[in-house]
């Protein structure tokens, strides 16, 4: 393994731009409104679920 490589390389997907106003897409986990427009394709998470998902997938050592 090269010195430049790390075991837990960040692989966060690109986040879409926040919506300027309603209608908002709903979270795929809890169905709460997200900060993203309904037109966003793919998985949309509310800020709480997004944070919890980041905690689950973070490198623990």
C-alpha positions as a Markdown table, in Angstrom:
| # | Residue | x | y | z |
|---|---|---|---|---|
| 1 | Unk | 0.0 | 0.0 | 0.0 |
| 2 | Unk | 1.3 | 3.4 | -0.9 |
| 3 | Unk | 1.8 | 6.1 | 1.8 |
| 4 | Unk | -0.7 | 8.3 | -0.1 |
| 5 | Unk | -3.5 | 5.7 | 0.2 |
| 6 | Unk | -5.6 | 5.4 | 3.4 |
| 7 | Unk | -7.6 | 2.5 | 4.6 |
| 8 | Unk | -10.8 | 4.5 | 4.9 |
| 9 | Unk | -10.8 | 6.8 | 1.9 |
| 10 | Unk | -13.7 | 9.2 | 1.8 |
| 11 | Unk | -16.3 | 8.1 | -0.7 |
| 12 | Unk | -19.1 | 10.5 | 0.0 |
| 13 | Unk | -21.4 | 11.0 | -3.0 |
| 14 | Unk | -21.9 | 14.5 | -4.4 |
| 15 | Unk | -24.8 | 16.2 | -2.7 |
| 16 | Unk | -27.3 | 18.1 | -4.8 |
| 17 | Unk | -27.9 | 21.8 | -4.3 |
| 18 | Unk | -30.5 | 22.6 | -1.6 |
| 19 | Unk | -33.9 | 23.7 | -2.8 |
| 20 | Unk | -34.9 | 27.3 | -2.7 |
| 21 | Unk | -38.3 | 26.5 | -1.4 |
| 22 | Unk | -41.1 | 23.9 | -1.5 |
| 23 | Unk | -41.9 | 21.3 | -2.8 |
| 24 | Unk | -39.2 | 19.3 | -1.0 |
| 25 | Unk | -38.3 | 15.7 | -1.6 |
| 26 | Unk | -39.1 | 13.3 | 1.2 |
| 27 | Unk | -36.5 | 11.3 | 3.1 |
| 28 | Unk | -36.4 | 7.7 | 1.9 |
| 29 | Unk | -35.9 | 6.5 | 5.5 |
| 30 | Unk | -38.3 | 8.5 | 7.7 |
| 31 | Unk | -40.4 | 10.3 | 5.1 |
| 32 | Unk | -39.7 | 13.7 | 6.6 |
| 33 | Unk | -39.1 | 16.6 | 4.2 |
| 34 | Unk | -35.5 | 17.1 | 3.1 |
| 35 | Unk | -33.7 | 20.2 | 2.0 |
| 36 | Unk | -33.6 | 19.0 | -1.6 |
| 37 | Unk | -36.2 | 19.6 | -4.4 |
| 38 | Unk | -38.5 | 16.9 | -5.5 |
| 39 | Unk | -36.8 | 16.8 | -8.9 |
| 40 | Unk | -33.6 | 15.3 | -7.3 |
| 41 | Unk | -33.0 | 11.7 | -8.6 |
| 42 | Unk | -31.7 | 9.0 | -6.3 |
| 43 | Unk | -31.7 | 8.6 | -2.6 |
| 44 | Unk | -32.7 | 11.7 | -0.6 |
| 45 | Unk | -32.2 | 11.9 | 3.1 |
| 46 | Unk | -33.3 | 14.5 | 5.7 |
| 47 | Unk | -30.5 | 16.1 | 7.7 |
| 48 | Unk | -31.0 | 13.8 | 10.7 |
| 49 | Unk | -30.9 | 10.5 | 8.6 |
| 50 | Unk | -28.0 | 11.9 | 6.5 |
| 51 | Unk | -26.0 | 12.5 | 9.7 |
| 52 | Unk | -26.9 | 9.0 | 11.1 |
| 53 | Unk | -25.9 | 7.3 | 7.8 |
| 54 | Unk | -22.6 | 9.2 | 7.9 |
| 55 | Unk | -22.0 | 7.9 | 11.4 |
| 56 | Unk | -22.8 | 4.3 | 10.4 |
| 57 | Unk | -20.4 | 4.4 | 7.4 |
| 58 | Unk | -17.6 | 6.3 | 9.0 |
| 59 | Unk | -14.3 | 4.6 | 9.5 |
| 60 | Unk | -14.1 | 3.4 | 13.1 |
| 61 | Unk | -10.4 | 2.8 | 13.2 |
